[in-house]
Coordinates of C-alpha atoms in Angstrom, one line a residue:
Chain A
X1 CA 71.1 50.4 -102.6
X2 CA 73.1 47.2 -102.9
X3 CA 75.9 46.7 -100.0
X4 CA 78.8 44.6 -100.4
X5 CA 81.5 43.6 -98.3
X6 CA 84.8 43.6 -99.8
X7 CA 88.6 43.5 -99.2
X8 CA 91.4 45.3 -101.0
X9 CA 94.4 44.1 -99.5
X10 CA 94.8 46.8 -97.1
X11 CA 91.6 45.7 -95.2
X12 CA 87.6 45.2 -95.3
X13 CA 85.0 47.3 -95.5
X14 CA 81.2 47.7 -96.5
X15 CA 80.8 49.8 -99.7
X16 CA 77.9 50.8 -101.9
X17 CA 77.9 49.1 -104.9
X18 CA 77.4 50.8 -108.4
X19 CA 76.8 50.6 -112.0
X20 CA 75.4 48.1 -114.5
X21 CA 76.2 44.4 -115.0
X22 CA 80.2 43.9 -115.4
X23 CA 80.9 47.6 -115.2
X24 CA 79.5 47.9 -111.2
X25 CA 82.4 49.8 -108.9
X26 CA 82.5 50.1 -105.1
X27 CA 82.8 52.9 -102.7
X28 CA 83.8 52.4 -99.4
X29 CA 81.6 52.8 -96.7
X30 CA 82.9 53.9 -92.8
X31 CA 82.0 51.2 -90.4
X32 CA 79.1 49.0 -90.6
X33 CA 75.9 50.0 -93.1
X34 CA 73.3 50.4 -90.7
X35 CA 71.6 53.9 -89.9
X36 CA 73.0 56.8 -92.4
X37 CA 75.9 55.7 -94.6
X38 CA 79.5 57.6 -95.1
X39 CA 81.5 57.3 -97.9
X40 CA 85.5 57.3 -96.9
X41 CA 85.5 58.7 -100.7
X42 CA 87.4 55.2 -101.8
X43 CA 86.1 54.1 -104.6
X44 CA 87.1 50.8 -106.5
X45 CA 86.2 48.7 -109.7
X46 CA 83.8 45.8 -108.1
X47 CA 86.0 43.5 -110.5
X48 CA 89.5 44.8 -108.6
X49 CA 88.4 44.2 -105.3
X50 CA 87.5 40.2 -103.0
X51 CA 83.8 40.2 -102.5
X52 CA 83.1 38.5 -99.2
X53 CA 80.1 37.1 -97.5
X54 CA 78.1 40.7 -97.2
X55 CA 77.5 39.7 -93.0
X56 CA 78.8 38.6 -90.5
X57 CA 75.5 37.1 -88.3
X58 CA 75.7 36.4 -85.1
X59 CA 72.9 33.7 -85.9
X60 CA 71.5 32.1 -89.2
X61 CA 67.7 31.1 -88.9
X62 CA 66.9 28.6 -92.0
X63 CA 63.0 28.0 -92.3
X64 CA 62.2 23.9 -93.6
X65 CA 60.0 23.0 -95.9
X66 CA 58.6 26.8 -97.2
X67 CA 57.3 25.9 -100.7
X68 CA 55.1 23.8 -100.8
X69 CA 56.3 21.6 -104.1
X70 CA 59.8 21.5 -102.4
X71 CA 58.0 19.6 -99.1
X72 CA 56.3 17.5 -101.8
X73 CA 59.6 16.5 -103.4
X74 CA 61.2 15.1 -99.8
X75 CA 57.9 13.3 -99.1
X76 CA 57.4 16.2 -96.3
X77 CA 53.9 17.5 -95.6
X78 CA 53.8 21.4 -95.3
X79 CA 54.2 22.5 -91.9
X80 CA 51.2 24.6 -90.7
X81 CA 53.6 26.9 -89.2
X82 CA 57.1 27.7 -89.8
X83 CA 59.9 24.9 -89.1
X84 CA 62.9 26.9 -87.9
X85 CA 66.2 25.3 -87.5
X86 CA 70.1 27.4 -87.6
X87 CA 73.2 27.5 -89.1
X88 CA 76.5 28.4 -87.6
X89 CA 77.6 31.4 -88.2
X90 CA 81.2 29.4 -89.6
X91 CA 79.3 28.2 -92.3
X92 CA 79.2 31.4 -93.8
X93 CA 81.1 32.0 -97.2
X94 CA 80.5 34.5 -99.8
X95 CA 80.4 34.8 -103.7
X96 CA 82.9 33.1 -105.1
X97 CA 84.7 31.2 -102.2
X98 CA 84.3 27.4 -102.8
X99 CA 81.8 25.0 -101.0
X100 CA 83.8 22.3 -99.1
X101 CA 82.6 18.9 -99.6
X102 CA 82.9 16.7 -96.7
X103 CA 83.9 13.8 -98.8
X104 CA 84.4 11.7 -95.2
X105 CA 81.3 12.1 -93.8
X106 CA 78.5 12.4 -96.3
X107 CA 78.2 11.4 -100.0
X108 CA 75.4 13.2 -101.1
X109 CA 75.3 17.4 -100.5
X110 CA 72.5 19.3 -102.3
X111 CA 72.3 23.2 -103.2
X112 CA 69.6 24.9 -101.9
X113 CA 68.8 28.2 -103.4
X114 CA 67.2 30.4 -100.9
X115 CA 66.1 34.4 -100.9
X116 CA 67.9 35.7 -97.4
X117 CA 66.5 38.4 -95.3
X118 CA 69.4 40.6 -93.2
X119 CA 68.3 42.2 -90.4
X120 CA 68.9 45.6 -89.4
X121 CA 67.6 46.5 -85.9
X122 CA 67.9 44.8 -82.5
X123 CA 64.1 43.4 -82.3
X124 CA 62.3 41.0 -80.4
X125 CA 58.6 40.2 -80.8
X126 CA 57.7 41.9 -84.4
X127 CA 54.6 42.7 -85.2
X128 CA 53.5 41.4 -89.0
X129 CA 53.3 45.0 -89.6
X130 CA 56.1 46.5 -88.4
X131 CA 58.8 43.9 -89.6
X132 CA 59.4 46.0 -93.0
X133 CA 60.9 48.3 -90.3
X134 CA 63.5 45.7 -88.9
X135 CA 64.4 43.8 -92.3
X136 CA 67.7 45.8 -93.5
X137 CA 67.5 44.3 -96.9
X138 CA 67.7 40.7 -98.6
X139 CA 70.5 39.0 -100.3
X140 CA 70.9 35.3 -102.0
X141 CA 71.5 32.3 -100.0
X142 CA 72.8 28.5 -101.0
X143 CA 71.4 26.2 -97.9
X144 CA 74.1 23.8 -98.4
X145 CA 72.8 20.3 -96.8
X146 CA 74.3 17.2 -96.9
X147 CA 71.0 15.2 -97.4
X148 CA 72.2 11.2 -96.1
X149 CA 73.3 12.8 -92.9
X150 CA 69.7 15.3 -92.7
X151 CA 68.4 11.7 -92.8
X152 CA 70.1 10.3 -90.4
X153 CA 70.5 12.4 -87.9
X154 CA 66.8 13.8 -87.9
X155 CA 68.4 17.0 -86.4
X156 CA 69.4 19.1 -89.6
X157 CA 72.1 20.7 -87.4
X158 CA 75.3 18.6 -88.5
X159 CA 73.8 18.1 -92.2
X160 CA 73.5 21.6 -92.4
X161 CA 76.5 23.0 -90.5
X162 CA 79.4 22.6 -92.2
X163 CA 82.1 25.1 -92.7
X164 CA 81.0 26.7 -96.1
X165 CA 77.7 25.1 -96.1
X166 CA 76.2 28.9 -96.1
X167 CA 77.3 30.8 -98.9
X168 CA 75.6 34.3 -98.7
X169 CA 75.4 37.4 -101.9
X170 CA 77.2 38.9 -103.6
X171 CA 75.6 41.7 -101.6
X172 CA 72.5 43.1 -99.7
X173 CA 70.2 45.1 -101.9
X174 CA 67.8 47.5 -99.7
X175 CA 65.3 48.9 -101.3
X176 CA 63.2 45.8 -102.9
X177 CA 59.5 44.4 -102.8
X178 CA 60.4 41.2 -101.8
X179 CA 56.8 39.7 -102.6
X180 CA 57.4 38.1 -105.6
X181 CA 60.9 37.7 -107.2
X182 CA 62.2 35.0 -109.9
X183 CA 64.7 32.6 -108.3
X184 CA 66.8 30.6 -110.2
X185 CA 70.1 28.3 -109.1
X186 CA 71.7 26.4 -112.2
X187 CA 74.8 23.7 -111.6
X188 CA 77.6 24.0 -114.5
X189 CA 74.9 26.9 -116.4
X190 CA 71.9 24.4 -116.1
X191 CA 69.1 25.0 -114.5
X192 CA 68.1 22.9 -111.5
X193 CA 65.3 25.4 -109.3
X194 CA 62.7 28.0 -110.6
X195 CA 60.8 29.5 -108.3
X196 CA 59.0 32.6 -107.5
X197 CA 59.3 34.1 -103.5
X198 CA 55.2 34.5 -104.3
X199 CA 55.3 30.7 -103.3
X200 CA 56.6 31.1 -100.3
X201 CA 53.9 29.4 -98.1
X202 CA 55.2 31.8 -95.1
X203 CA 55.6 35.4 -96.3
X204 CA 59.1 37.1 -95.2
X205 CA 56.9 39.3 -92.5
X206 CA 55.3 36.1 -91.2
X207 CA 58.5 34.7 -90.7
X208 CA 60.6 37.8 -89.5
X209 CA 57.5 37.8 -86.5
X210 CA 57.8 33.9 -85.5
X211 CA 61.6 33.8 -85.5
X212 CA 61.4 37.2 -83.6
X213 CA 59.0 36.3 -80.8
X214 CA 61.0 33.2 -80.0
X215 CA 64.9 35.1 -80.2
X216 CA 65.8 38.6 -80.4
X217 CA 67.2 39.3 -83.6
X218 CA 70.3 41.4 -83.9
X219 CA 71.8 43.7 -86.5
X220 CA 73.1 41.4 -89.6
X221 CA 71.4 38.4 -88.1
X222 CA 69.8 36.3 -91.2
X223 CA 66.8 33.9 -92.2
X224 CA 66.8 31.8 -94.8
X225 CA 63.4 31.7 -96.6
X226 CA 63.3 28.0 -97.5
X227 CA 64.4 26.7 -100.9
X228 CA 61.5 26.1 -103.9
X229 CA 61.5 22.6 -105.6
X230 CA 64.1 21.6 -108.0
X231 CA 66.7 20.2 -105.0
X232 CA 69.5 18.0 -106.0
X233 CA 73.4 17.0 -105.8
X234 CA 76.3 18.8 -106.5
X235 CA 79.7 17.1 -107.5
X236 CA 83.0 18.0 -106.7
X237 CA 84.4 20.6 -109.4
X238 CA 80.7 22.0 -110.0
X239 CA 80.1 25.5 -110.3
X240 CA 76.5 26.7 -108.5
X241 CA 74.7 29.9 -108.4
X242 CA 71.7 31.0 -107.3
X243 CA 70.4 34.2 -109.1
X244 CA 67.3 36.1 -107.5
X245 CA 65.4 38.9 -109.6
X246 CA 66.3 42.0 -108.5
X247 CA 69.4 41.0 -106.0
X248 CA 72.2 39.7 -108.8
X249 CA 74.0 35.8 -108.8
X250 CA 75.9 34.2 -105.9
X251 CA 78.2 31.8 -107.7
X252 CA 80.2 28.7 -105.4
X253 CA 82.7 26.3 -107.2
X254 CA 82.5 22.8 -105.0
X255 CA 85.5 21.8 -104.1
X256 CA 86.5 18.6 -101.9
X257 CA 87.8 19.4 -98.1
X258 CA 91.3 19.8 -97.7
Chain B
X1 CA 91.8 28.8 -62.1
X2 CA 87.9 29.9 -61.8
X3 CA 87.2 32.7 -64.8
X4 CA 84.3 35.1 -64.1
X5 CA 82.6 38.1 -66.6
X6 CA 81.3 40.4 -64.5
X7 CA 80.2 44.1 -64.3
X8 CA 81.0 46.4 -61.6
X9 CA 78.6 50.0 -63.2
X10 CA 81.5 51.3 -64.3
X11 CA 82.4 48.3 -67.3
X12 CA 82.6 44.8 -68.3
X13 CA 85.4 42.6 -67.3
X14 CA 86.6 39.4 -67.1
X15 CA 88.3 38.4 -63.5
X16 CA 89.8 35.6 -61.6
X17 CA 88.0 34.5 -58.9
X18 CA 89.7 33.3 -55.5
X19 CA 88.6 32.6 -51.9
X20 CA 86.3 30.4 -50.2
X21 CA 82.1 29.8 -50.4
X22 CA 81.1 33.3 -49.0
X23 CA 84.3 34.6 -49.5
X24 CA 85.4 34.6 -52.5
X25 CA 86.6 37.8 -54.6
X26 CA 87.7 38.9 -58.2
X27 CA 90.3 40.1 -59.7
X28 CA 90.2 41.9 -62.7
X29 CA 92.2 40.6 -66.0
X30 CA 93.0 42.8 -69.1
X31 CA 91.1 42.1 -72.1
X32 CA 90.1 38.4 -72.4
X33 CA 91.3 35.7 -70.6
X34 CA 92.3 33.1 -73.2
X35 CA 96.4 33.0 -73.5
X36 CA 98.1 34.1 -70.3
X37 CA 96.2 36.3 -67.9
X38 CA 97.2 39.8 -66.5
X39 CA 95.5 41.7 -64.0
X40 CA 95.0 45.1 -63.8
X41 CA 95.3 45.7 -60.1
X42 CA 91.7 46.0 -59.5
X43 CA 90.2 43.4 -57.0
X44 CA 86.2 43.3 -55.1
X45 CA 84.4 41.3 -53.3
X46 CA 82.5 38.9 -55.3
X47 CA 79.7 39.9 -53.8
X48 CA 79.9 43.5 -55.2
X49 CA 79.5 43.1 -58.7
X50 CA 77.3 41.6 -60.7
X51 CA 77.9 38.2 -62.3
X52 CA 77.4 38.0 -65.6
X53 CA 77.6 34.7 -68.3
X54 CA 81.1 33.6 -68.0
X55 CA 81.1 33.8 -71.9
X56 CA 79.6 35.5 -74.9
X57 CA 79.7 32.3 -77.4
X58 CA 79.8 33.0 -80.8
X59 CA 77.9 29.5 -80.8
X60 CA 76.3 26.8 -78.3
X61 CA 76.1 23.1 -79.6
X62 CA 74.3 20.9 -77.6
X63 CA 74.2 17.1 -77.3
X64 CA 70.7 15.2 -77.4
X65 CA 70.6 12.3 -75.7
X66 CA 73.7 12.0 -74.1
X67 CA 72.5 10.1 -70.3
X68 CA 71.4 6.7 -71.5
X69 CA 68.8 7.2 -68.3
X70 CA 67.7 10.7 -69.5
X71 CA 67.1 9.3 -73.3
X72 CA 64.9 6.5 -71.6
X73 CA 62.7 8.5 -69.3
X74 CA 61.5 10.0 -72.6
X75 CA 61.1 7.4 -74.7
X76 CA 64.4 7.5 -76.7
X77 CA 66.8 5.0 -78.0
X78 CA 70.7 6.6 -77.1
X79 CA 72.2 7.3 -80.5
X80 CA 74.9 5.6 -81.9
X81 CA 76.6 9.4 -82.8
X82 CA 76.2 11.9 -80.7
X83 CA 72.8 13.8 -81.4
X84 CA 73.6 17.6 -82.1
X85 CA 71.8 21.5 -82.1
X86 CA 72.4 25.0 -81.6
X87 CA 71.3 26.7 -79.1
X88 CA 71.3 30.8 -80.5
X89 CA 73.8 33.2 -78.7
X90 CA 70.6 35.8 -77.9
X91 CA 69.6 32.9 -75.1
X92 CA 72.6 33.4 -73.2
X93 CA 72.3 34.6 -69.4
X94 CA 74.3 34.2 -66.4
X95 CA 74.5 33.5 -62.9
X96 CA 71.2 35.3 -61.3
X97 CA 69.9 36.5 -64.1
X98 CA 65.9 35.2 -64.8
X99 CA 64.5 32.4 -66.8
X100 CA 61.9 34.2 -69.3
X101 CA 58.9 32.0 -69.7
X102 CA 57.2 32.2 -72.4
X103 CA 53.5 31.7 -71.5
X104 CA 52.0 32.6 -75.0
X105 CA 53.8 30.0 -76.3
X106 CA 54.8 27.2 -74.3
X107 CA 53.0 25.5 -71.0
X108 CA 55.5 23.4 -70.6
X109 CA 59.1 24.7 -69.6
X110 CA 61.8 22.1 -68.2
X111 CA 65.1 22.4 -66.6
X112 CA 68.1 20.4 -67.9
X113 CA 71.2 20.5 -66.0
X114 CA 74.3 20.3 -67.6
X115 CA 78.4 20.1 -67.7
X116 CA 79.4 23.0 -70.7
X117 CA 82.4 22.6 -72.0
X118 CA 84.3 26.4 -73.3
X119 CA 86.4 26.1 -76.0
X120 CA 89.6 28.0 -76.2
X121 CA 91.7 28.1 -79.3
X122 CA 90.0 28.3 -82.7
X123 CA 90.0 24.4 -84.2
X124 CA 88.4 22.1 -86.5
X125 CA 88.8 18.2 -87.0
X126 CA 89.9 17.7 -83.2
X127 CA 91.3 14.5 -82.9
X128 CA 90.1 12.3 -79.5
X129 CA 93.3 13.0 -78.2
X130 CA 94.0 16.5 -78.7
X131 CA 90.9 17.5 -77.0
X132 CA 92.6 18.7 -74.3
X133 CA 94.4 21.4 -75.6
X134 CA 91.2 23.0 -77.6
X135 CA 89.4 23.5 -74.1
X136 CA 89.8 26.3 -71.9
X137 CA 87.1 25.1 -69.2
X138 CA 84.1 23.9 -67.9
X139 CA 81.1 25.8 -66.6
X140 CA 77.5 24.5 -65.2
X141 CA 74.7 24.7 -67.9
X142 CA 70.8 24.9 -68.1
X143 CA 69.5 23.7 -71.2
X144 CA 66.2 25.0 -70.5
X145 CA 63.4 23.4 -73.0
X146 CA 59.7 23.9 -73.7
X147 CA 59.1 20.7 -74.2
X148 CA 55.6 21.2 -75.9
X149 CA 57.3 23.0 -78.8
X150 CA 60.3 20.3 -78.8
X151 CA 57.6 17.5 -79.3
X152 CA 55.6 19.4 -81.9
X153 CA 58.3 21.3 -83.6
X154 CA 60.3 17.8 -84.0
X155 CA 63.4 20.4 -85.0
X156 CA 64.9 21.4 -81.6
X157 CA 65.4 25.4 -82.6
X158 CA 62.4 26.6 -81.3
X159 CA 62.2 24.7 -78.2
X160 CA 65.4 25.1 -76.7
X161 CA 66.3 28.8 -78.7
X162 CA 64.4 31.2 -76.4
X163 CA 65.7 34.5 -75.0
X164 CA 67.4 33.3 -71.0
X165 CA 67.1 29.6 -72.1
X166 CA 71.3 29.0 -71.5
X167 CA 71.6 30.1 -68.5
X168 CA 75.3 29.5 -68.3
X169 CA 77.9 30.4 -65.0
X170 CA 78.7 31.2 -62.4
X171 CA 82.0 30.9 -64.2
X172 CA 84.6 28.6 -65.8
X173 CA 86.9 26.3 -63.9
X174 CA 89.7 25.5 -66.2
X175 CA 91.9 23.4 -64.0
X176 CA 89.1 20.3 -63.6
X177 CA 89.1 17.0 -64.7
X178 CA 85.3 16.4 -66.3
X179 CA 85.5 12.8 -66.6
X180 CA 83.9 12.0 -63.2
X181 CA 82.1 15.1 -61.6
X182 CA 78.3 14.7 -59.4
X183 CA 76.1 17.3 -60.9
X184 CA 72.7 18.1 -59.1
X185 CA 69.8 20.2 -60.4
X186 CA 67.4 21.3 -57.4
X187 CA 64.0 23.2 -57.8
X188 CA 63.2 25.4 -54.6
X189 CA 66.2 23.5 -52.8
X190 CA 64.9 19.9 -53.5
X191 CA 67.0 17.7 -55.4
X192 CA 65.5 16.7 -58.6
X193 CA 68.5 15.4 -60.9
X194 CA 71.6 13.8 -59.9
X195 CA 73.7 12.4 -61.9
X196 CA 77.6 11.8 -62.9
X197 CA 79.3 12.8 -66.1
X198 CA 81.1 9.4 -65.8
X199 CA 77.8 8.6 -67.0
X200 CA 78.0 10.7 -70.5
X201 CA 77.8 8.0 -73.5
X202 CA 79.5 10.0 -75.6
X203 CA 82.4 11.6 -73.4
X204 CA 84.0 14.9 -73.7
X205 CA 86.7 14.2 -75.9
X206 CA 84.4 12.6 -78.6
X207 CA 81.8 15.3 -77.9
X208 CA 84.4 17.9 -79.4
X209 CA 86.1 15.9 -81.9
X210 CA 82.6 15.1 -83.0
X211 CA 81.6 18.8 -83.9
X212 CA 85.0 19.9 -84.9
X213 CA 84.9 17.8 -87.5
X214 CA 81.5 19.6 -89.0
X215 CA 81.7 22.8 -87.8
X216 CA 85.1 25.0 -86.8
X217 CA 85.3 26.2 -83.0
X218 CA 86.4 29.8 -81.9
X219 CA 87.1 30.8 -78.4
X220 CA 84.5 31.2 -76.3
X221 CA 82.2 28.5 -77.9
X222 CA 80.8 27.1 -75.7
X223 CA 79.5 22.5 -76.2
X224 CA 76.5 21.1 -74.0
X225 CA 77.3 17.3 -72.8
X226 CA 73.4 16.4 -72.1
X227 CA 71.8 16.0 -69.5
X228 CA 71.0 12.8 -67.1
X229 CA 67.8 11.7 -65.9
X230 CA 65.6 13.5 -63.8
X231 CA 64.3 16.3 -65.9
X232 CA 60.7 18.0 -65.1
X233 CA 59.0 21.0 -65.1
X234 CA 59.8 24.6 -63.8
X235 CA 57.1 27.6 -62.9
X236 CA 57.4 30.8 -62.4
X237 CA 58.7 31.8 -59.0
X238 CA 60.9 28.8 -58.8
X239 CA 64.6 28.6 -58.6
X240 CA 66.3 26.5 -60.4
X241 CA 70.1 25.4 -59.5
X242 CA 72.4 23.6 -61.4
X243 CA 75.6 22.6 -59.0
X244 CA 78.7 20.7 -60.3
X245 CA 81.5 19.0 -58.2
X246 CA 84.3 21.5 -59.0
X247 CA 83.1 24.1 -60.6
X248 CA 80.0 25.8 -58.3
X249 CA 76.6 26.1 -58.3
X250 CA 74.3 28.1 -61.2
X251 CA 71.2 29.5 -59.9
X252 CA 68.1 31.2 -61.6
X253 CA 64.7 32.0 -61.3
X254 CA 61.8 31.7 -63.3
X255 CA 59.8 34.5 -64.3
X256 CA 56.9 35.1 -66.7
X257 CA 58.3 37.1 -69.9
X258 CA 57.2 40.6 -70.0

């Protein structure tokens, strides 16, 4: 199932989304999408309603340096166990809202095309093989850093926490093998990353067990995978997307702060 | 004012509290208590309910570094910004609640006491002197850190992000001036930090402007100032008691996590 989050004008909801490429429609969803879904029996062309970020997480978890050529390319090593930093949950945007640029404080902000995993149970502690149980589906995710101020500051927590600097969708698909999908984010139609989640030097269950035996996880909680080589700049009126086999395109315009 | 969250078995509420040490009861408010407060009519003794944190944050920033003494005594140059992280929401806990150590992976947990500051109206790009009107009030913090993971980790997420490690209470004082306030930490009653936030090198006002101008702030958020010199280690069985001129004293033991 893919579940989007979308308004209408007369309010938000989750909704199942349907149908092929261009021709997809929505039907709303009572409540949140966890446990057994309800249709309300709305239904809507996906291209007549506002697709927002598909969650709401009470927490971000990003994981560092997760392919191995992308650590290579910032003159990292590869950590031998996952680097875990977060993002507020007020940089979080969905497809099609615009990427603020903080023209003020940094001059140089780089995409970051990342495979997210949603969460769907309240968990602590998860066993390698149990987290299939926890994870509520995946989604795409642009890690949005401003790289002099990473620099800088050491701690990625200001580089990486500006408002917008999370876009997450266009929605959470379910039921996927997450093992080994093609990710690909172009600027302006070209493309910049090409990876495969197969590189991830952490695997997703890895992952879902480190973050979970420091912090319980919650329901729409997120990780970020960690982005595969191919990093670089965006400019101010460039369009970025970051596509993921299997999940569909998350596309930002960059636009300069108000 | 002093704000409390508390729980009585039969709900959650937020309450004033009034009365002397020993003393002291709370009145129940309606809903939450940003905005002007009314009471419902229902009053106990303080010591009949159970404290609980004074806030849910959707977020915690923290300050690095903030004590030029405290950056010292571990070997660190004071920054010329102020150094930030998050702390996640899930290691919020309150007033008498436990410290969770977390023996499997750390052997080193330390106390840091600490002035929070609780944000009240949602803002972004604060300037220095409209600080004032963004904060609701101040509570007594424990940035508790495994410092073993801090050092290794580099990133500060997994160190300081632990389930109980923001302890954060007994409640909010929101009719205090911060810029000059004694704050003591004592471990099993003996004094082990003691410091001034006269002494913050980056003061309150800059702290919020600071991070307003990254990320935007929504009630309840809650900003750690640092913490001064004097921070060591805490075992289980200990209690741990961060006191602040003004506000009260925030106690918690240490426990091994189940």
């Amino acid at each position: 199932m893919r579940i989007a989050r979308f308004s209408t004008g007369e309010g938000v909801s989750f909704g199942v989304v349907e149908g092929g490429p261009g021709e997809e429609f929505v039907s709303a969803i009572s409540g949140h999408p966890f446990g057994q879904v309800q249709f309300t029996g709305e239904r809507h062309p996906l291209s007549q309603v506002k697709l927002l970020a598909p969650m709401l997480p009470s927490k971000v978890v990003a994981i560092g340096r997760n392919y191995a050529e992308h650590a290579r390319e910032l003159g990292n090593d590869v950590p031998d166990e996952p680097l875990i930093f977060m993002k507020p949950s007020t940089s979080v945007i969905g497809h099609g809202e615009s990427i603020a640029y903080p023209t003020t404080l940094s001059h140089r902000v780089d995409f970051e095309g990342e495979l997210a995993v949603v969460i769907g149970r309240l968990c602590r502690e998860v066993p390698v093989e149990r987290v299939k149980d926890v994870v509520f589906g995946y989604t795409c995710a642009n890690d949005v850093t401003a790289r002099d101020l990473q620099k800088r500051d050491v701690q990625f927590t200001r580089a990486k926490g500006f408002d917008t600097f999370c876009p997450l969708g266009p929605w959470i698909r379910t039921d996927l093998d997450p093992g080994d999908l093609a990710l690909t984010t172009t600027v302006n139609g070209e493309v910049r990353q090409s990876g495969r989640t197969s590189q991830l030097v952490h695997d997703i269950p890895a992952l879902v067990a480190y973050v979970s035996a420091v912090m319980t996880l919650i329901p729409g909680d997120v990780i970020l995978t960690g982005t595969p080589a191919g990093v670089g700049p965006i400019e101010i009126g460039d369009e970025v997307s970051v596509g993921i086999e299997g999940i569909g395109t998350l596309t930002n315009k960059v636009v300069a702060r108000d």
